[in-house]
CSV table of C-alpha atoms and ligand atoms in Angstrom, one decimal:
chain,number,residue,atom,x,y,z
A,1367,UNK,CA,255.4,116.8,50.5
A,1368,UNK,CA,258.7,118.3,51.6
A,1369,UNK,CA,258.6,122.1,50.9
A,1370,UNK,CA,261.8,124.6,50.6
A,1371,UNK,CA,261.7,128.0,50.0
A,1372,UNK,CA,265.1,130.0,48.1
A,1373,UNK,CA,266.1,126.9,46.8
A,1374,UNK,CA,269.5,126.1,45.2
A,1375,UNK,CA,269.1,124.2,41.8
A,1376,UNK,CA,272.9,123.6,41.3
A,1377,UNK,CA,272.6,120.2,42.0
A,1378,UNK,CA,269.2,119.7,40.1
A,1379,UNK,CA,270.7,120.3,36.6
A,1380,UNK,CA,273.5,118.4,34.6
A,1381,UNK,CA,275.0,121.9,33.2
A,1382,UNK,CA,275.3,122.8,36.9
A,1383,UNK,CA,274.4,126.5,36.7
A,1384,UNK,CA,273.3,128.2,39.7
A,1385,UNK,CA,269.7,128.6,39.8
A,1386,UNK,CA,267.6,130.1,43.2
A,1387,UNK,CA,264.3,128.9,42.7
A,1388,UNK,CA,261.6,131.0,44.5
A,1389,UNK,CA,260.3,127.3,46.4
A,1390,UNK,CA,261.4,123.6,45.5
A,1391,UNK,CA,258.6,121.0,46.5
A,1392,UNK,CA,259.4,117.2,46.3
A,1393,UNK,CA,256.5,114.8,45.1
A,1394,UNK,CA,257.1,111.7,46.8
A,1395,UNK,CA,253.9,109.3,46.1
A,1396,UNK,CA,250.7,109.8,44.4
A,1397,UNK,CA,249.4,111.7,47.3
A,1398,UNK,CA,251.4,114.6,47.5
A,1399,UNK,CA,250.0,116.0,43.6
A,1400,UNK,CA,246.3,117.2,45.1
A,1401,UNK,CA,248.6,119.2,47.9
A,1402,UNK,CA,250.4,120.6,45.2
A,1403,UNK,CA,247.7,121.6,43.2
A,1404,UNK,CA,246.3,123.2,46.1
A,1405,UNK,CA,249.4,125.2,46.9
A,1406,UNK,CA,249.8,126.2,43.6
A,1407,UNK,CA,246.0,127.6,42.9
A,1408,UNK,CA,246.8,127.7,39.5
A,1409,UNK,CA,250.3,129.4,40.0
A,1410,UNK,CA,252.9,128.5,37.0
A,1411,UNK,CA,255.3,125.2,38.2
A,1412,UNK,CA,257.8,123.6,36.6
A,1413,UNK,CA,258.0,120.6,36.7
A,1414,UNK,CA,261.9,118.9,37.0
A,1415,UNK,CA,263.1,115.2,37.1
A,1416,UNK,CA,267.0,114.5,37.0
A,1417,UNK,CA,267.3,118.3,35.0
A,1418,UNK,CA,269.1,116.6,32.0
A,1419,UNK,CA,267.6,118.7,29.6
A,1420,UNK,CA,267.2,122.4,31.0
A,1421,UNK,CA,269.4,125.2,30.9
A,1422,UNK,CA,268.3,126.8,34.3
A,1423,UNK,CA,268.6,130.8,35.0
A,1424,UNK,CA,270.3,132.2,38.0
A,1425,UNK,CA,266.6,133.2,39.0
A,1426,UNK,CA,263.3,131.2,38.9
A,1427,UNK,CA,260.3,133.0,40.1
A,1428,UNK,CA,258.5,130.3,40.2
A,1429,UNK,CA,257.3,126.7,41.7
A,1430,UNK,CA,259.3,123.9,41.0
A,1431,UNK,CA,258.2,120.0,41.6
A,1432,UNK,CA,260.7,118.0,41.9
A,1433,UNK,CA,259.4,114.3,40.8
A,1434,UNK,CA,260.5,111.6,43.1
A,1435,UNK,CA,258.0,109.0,42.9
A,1436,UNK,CA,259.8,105.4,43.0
A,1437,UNK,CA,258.2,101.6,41.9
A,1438,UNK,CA,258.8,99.5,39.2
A,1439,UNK,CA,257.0,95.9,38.1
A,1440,UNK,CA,256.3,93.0,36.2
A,1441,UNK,CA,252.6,93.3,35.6
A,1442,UNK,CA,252.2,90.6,33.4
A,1443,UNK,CA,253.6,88.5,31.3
A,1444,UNK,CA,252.4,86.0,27.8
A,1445,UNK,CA,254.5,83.8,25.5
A,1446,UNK,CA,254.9,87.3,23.0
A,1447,UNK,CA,255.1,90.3,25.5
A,1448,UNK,CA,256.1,91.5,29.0
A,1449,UNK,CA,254.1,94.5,30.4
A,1450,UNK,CA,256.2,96.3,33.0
A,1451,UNK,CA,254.8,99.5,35.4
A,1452,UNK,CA,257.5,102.0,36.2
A,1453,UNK,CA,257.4,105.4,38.5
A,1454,UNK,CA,258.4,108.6,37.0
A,1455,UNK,CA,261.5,109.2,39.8
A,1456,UNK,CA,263.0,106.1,38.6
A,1457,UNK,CA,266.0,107.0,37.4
A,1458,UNK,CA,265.9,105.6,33.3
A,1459,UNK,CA,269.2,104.1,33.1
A,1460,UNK,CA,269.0,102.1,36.2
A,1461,UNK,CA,265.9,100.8,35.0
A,1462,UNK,CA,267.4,100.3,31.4
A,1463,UNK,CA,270.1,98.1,33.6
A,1464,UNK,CA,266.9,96.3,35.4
A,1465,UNK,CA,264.9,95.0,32.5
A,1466,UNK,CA,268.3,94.1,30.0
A,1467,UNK,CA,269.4,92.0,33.3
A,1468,UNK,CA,266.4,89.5,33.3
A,1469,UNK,CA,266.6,89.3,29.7
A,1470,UNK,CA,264.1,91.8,28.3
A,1471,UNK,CA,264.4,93.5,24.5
A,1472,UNK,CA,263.2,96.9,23.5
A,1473,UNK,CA,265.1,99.2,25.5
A,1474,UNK,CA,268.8,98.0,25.2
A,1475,UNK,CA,269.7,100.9,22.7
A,1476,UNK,CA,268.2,103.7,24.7
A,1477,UNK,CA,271.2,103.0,27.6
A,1478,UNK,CA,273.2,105.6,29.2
A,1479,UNK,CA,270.6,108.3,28.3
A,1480,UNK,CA,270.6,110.7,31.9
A,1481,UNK,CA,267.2,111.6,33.7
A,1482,UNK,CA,264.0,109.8,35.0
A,1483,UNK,CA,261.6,107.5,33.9
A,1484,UNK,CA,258.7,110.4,34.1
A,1485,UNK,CA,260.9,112.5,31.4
A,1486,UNK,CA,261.5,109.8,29.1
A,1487,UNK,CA,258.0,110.1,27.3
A,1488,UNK,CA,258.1,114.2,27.0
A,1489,UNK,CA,260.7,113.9,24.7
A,1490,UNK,CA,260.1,110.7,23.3
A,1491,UNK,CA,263.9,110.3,24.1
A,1492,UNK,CA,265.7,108.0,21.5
A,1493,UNK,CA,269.1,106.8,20.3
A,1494,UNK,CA,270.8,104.2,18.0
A,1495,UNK,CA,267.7,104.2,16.3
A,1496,UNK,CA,265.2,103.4,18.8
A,1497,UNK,CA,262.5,105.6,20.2
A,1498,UNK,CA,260.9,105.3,23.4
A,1499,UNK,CA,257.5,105.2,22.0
A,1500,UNK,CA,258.5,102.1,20.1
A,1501,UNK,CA,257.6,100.3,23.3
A,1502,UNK,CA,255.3,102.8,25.6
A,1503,UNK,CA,251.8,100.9,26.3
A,1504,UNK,CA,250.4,103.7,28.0
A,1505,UNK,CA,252.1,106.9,29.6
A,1506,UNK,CA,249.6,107.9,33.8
A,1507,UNK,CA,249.9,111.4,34.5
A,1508,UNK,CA,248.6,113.8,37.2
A,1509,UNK,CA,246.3,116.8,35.8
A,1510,UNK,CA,247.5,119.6,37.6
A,1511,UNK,CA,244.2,122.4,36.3
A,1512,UNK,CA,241.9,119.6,37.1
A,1513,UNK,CA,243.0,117.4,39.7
A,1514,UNK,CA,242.8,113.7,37.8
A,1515,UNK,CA,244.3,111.3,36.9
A,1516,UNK,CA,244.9,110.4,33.5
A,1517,UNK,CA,245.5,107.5,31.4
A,1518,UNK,CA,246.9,107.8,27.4
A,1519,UNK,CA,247.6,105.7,24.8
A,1520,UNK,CA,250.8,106.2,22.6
A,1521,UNK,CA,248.3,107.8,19.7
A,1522,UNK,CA,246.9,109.9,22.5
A,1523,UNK,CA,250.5,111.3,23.4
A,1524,UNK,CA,251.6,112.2,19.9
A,1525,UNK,CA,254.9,111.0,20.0
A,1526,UNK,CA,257.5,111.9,16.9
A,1527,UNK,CA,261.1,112.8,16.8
A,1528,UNK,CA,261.7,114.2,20.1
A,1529,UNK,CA,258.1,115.7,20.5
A,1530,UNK,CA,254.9,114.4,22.3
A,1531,UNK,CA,251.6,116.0,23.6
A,1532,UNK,CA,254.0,117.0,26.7
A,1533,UNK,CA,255.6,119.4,25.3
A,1534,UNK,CA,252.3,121.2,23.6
A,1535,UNK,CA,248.7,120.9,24.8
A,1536,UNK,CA,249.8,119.4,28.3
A,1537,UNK,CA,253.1,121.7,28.8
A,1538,UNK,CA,253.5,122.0,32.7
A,1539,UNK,CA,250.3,120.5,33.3
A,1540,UNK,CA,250.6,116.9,33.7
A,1541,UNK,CA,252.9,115.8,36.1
A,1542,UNK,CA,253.9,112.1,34.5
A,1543,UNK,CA,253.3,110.0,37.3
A,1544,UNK,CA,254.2,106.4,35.5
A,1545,UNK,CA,255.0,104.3,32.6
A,1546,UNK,CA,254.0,101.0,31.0
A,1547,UNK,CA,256.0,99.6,28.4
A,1548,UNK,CA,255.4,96.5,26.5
A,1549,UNK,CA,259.3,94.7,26.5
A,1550,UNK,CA,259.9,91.0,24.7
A,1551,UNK,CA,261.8,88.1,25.5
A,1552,UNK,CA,262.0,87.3,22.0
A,1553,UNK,CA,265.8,88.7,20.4
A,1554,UNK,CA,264.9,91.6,19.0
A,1555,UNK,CA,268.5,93.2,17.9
A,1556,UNK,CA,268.7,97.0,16.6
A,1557,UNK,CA,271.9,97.3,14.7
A,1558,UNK,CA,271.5,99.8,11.9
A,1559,UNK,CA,273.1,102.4,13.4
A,1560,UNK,CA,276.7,103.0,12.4
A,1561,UNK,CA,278.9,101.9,15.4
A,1562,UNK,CA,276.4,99.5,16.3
A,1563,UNK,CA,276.5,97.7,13.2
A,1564,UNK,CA,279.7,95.5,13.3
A,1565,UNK,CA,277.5,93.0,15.9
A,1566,UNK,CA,275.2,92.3,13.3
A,1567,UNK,CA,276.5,88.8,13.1
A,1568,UNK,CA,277.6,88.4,16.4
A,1569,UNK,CA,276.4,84.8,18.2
A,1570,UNK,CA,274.0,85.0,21.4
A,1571,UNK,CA,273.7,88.7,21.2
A,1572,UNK,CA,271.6,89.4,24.8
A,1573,UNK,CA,269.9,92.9,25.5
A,1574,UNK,CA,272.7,93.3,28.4
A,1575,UNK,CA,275.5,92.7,25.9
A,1576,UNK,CA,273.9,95.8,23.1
A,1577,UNK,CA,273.7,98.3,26.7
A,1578,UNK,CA,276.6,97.3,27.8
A,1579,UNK,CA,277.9,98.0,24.2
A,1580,UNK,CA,276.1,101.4,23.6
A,1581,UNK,CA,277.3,102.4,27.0
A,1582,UNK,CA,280.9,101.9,26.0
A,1583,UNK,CA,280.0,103.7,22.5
A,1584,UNK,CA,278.6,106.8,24.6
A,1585,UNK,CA,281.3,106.9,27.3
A,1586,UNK,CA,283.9,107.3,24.6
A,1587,UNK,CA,282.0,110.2,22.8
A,1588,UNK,CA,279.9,112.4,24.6
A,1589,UNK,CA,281.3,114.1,27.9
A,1590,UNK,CA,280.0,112.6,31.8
A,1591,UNK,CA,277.8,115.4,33.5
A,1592,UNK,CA,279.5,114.2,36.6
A,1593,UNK,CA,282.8,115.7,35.1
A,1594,UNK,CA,281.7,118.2,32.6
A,1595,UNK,CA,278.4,120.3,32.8
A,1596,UNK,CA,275.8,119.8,29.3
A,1597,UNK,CA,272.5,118.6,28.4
A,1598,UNK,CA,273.2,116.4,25.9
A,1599,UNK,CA,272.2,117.4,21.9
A,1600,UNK,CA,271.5,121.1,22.5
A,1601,UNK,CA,269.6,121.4,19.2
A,1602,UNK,CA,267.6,118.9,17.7
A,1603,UNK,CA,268.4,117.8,13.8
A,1604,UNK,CA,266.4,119.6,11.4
A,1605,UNK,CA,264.7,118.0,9.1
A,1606,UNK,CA,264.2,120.0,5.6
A,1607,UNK,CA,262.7,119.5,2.0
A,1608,UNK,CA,264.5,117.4,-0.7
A,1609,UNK,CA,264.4,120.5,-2.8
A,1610,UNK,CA,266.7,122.2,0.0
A,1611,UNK,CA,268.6,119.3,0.3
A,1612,UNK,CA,270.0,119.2,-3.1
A,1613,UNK,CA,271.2,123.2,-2.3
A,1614,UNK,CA,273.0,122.2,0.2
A,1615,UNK,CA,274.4,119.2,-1.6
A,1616,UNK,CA,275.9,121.0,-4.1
A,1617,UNK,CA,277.5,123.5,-1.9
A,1618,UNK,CA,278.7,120.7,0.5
A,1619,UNK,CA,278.9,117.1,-0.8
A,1620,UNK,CA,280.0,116.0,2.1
A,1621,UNK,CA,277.4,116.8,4.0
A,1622,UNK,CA,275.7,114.4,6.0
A,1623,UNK,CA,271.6,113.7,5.8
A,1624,UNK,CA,269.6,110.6,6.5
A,1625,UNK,CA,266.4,109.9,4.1
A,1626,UNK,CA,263.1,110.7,6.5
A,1627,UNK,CA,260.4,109.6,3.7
A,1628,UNK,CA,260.4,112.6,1.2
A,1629,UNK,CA,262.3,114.8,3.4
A,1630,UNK,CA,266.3,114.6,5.0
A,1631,UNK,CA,267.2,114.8,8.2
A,1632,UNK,CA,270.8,117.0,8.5
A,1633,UNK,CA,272.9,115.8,11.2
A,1634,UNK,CA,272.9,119.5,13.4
A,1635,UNK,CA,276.7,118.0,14.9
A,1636,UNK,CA,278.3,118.2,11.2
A,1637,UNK,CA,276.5,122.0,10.2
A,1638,UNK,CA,278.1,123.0,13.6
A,1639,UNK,CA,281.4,121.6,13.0
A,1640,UNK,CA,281.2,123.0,9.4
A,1641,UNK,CA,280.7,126.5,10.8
A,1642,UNK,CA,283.9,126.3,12.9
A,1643,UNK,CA,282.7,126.0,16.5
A,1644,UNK,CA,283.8,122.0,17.5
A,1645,UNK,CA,285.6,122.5,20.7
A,1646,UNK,CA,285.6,126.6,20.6
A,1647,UNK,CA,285.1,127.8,23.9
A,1648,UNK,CA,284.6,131.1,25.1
A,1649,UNK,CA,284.9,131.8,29.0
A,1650,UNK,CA,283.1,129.2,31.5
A,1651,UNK,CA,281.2,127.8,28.1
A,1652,UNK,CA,281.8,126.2,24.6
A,1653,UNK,CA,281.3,123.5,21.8
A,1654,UNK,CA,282.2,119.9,23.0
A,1655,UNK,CA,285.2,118.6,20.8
A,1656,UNK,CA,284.2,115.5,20.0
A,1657,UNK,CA,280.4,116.0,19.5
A,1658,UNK,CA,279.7,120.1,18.0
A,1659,UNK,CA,275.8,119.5,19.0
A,1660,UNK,CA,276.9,119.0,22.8
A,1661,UNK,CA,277.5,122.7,24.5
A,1662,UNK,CA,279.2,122.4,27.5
A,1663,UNK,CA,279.8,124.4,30.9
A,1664,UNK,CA,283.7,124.2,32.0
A,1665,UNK,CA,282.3,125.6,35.6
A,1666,UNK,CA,281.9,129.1,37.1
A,1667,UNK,CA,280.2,130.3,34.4
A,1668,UNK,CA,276.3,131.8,33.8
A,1669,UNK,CA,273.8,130.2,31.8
A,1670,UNK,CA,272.9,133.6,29.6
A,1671,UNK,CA,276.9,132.8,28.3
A,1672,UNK,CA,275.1,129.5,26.8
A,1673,UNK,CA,272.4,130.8,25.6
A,1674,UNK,CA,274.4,133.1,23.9
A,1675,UNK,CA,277.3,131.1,22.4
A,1676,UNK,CA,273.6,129.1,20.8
A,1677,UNK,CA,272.1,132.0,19.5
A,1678,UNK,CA,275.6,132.9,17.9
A,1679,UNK,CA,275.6,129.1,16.4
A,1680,UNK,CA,271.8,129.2,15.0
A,1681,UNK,CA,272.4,132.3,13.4
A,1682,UNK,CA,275.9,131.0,11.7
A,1683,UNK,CA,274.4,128.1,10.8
A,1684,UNK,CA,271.1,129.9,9.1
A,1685,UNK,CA,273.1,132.2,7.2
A,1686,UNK,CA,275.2,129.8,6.1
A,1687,UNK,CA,273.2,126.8,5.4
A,1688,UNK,CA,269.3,128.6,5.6
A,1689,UNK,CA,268.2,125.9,8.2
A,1690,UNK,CA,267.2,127.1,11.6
A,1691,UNK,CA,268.5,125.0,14.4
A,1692,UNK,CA,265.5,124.4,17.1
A,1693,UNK,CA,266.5,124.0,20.8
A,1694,UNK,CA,266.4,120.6,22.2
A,1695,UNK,CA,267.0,121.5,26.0
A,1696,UNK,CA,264.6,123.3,27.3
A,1697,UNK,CA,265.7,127.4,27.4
A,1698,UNK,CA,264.4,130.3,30.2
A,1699,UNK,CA,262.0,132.0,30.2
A,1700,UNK,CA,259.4,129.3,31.8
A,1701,UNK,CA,257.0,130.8,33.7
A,1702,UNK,CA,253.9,133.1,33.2
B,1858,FAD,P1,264.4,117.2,33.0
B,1858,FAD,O1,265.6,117.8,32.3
B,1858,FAD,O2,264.2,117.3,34.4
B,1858,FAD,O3,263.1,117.7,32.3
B,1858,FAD,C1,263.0,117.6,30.9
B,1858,FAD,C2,261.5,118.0,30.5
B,1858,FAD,O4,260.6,117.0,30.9
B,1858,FAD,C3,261.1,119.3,31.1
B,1858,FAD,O5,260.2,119.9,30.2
B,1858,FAD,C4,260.3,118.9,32.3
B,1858,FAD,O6,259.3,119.8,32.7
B,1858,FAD,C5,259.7,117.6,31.9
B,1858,FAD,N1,259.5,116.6,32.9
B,1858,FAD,C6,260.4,116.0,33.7
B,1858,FAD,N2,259.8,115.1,34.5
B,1858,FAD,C7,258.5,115.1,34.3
B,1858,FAD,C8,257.4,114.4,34.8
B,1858,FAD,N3,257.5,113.5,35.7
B,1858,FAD,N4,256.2,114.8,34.3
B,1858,FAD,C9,256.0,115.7,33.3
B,1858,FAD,N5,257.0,116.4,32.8
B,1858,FAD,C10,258.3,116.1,33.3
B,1858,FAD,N6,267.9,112.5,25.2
B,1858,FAD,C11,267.6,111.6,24.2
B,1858,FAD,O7,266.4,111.6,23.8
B,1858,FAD,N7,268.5,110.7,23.7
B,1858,FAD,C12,269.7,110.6,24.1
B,1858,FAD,O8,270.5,109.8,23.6
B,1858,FAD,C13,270.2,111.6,25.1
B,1858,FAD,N8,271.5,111.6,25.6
B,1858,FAD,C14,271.8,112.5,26.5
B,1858,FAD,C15,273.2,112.5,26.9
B,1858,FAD,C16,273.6,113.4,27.9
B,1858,FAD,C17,275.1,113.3,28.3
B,1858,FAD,C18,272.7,114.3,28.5
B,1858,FAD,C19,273.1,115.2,29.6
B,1858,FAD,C20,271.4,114.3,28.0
B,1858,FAD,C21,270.9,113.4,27.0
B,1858,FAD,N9,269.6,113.4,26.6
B,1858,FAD,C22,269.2,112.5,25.6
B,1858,FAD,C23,268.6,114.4,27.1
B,1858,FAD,C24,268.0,114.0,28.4
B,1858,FAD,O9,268.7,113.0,29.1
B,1858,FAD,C25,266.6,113.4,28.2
B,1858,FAD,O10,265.7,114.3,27.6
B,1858,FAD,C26,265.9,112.9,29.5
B,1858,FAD,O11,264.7,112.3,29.3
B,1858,FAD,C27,265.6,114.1,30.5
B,1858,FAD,O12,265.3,113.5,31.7
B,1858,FAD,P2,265.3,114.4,33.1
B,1858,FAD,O13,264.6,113.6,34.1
B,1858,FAD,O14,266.6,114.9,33.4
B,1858,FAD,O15,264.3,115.6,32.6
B,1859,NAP,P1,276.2,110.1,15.5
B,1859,NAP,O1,276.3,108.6,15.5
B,1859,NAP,O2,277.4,110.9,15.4
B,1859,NAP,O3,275.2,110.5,14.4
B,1859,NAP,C1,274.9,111.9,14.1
B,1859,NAP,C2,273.4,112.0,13.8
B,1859,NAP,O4,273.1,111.3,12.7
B,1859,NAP,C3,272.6,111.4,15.0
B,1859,NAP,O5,272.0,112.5,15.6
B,1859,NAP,C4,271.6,110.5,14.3
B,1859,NAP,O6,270.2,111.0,14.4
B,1859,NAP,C5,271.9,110.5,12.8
B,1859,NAP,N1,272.2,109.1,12.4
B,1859,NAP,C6,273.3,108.4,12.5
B,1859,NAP,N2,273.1,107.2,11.9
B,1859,NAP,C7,271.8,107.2,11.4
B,1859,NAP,C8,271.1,106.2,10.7
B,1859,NAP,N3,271.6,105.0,10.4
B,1859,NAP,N4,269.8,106.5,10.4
B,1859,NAP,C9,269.3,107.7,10.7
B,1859,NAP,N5,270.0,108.7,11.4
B,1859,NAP,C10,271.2,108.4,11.7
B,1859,NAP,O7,275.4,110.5,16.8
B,1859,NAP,P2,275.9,110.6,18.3
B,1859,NAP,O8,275.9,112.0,18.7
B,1859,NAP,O9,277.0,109.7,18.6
B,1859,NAP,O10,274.6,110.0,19.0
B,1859,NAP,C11,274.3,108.6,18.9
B,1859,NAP,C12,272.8,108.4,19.2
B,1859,NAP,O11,272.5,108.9,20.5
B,1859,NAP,C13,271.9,109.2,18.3
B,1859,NAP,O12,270.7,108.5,18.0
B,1859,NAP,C14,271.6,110.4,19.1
B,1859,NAP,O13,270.3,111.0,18.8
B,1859,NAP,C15,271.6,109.9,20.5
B,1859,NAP,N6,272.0,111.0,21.4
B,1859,NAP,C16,271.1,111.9,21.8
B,1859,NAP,C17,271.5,113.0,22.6
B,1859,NAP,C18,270.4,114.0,23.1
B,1859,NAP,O14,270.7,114.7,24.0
B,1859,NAP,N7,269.3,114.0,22.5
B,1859,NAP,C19,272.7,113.1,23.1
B,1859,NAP,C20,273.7,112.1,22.7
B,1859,NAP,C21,273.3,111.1,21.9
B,1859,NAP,P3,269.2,110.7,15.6
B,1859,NAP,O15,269.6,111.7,16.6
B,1859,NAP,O16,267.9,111.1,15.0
B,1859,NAP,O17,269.3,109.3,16.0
């Protein structure tokens, strides 16, 4: 386990912020966790993969483990399912790349999307319809309080929209150490989202041709970390009553909601744009143009400048609309 102390988390987090964390260690392999739990004793760590979905501070005072642990395989394989293992430092759209190029259905939709493999299941990450969970067979983690390791099922990590057991009861305990997912060789297609309906027809549609498509959909949309810093959706879309629905409805018939069994989800990007902050930026930080739920950092700026420009846009968007608009990325303070 390689161990640095003052550590600069630039680098470690797609908004690029400046953060000094008080020590960075890097889990390579299974067998650096029980050293980490020992030089922990119980201390608070957080626990970072590709730092997609953070918005750092300038300070941590705290442990960080940074998951690194590589492997992926074929375990096996029947006429109806392919079961593949896959370690928690893989990075999720390489392996996205992987399975679609030997021919394998499930996760073709969910291309593009930054971070690791280990990350993938805290947030049950999804897009273009699919969810992560659609697929998981079982999700192996590390128990950092009591030194096992652990098995679950997909009941047992209480996936939803964006949520799982990782992000309540086992918060910055269980260090995710690998994935098995259950992927088909029998055409599965996903096309009801918008853009990605016009293949619906299409002949010979392969898993490599919908990434490769989704991919092109994202790259023209939402804004390359590489380039410009953000963490993807900042908030997550709120999902309110029918009866609060209608409200809205009648103040803004154009507003746009998706049917979630008795409920509607809003679509946080057009409450944001409707309140006036699509592409407003103010100093080092601001509202992506072309997607209002992506905040961005132009460079040189502090993270505290983000988290204010969100608070400004929850509270615009609650007194205008009543919804509150729950952060997706994950916000400071962390530790304690
Ligand atoms: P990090 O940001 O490092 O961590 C995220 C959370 O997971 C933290 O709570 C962390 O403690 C925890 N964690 C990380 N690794 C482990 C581990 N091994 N064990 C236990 N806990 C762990 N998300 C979507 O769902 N759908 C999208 O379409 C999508 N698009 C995005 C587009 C862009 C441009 C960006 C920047 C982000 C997007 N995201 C999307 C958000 C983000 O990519 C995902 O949440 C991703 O899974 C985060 O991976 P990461 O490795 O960077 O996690
Ligand atoms: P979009 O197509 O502009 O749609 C806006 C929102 O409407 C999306 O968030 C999506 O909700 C919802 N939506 C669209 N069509 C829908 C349908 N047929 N049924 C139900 N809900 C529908 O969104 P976008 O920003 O370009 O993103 C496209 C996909 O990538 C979305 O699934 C989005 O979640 C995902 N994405 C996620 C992040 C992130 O950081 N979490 C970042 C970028 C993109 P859902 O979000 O519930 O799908």
């Amino acid at each position: 386990m390689k161990t640095e102390s003052n550590a600069d988390l630039t680098h470690f987090n797609t908004f690029a912020f400046p953060c000094d964390a008080k020590v960075l260690y890097s889990i390579d392999s299974d067998e650096d966790l029980p050293l980490l739990r020992q030089e922990l004793r119980n201390a608070p760590c957080l626990i970072l993969g590709g730092g997609s979905n953070f918005l750092l501070p300038e300070k941590l005072d705290c442990a960080v483990a940074h998951i690194n642990i590589k492997g992926k395989k074929l375990v096996n394989e029947n006429d109806r399912r392919c079961l593949l293992e896959v370690a928690a430092g893989e990075n999720w759209h390489e392996f996205v790349q992987w399975t679609v190029s030997q021919g394998l259905w499930g996760i073709e939709n969910l291309a593009l999307i930054p971070g690791s493999v280990g990350a993938a299941p805290v947030q049950n990450i999804g897009a273009y319809g699919v969810e992560l969970s659609n697929v998981i067979d079982w999700v192996e983690f590390y128990h950092l309080k009591t030194g096992e390791f652990i098995r679950l099922t997909p009941g047992e990590c209480q996936f939803s929209y964006r949520q799982s057991i990782f992000k309540t009861e086992l918060k910055d305990a269980a260090v995710i150490t690998r994935v098995g997912l259950r992927l088909t060789r029998t055409p599965n297609p996903q096309l009801d989202y918008g853009p990605l309906q016009s293949f619906q027809h299409s002949d010979n549609l392969t898993p490599a041709f919908i990434a490769a498509k989704v991919a092109e959909i994202r790259q023209s949309k939402l804004p390359d970390p590489g380039v410009l810093g953000n963490a993807g959706s900042f908030f997550k879309n709120p999902i309110i009553s029918d009866e609060h629905y209608r409200v809205i409805k009648q103040a803004f018939p154009d507003v746009i909601a998706y049917p979630q069994q008795k409920q509607w989800k809003l679509a946080a990007g057009w409450l944001i744009e409707k309140v006036n902050f699509k592409g407003l930026r103010k100093g080092a930080v601001g509202v992506h143009q072309h997607q209002a739920l992506v905040l961005v950092h132009f460079g040189g700026g502090k993270s505290e400048q983000l988290l204010a420009l969100a608070k400004e846009i929850q509270q615009t968007v609650q007194s205008t609309f009543g919804v509150l608009l729950e952060k997706e990325v994950r916000t400071y303070p962390f530790c304690g």
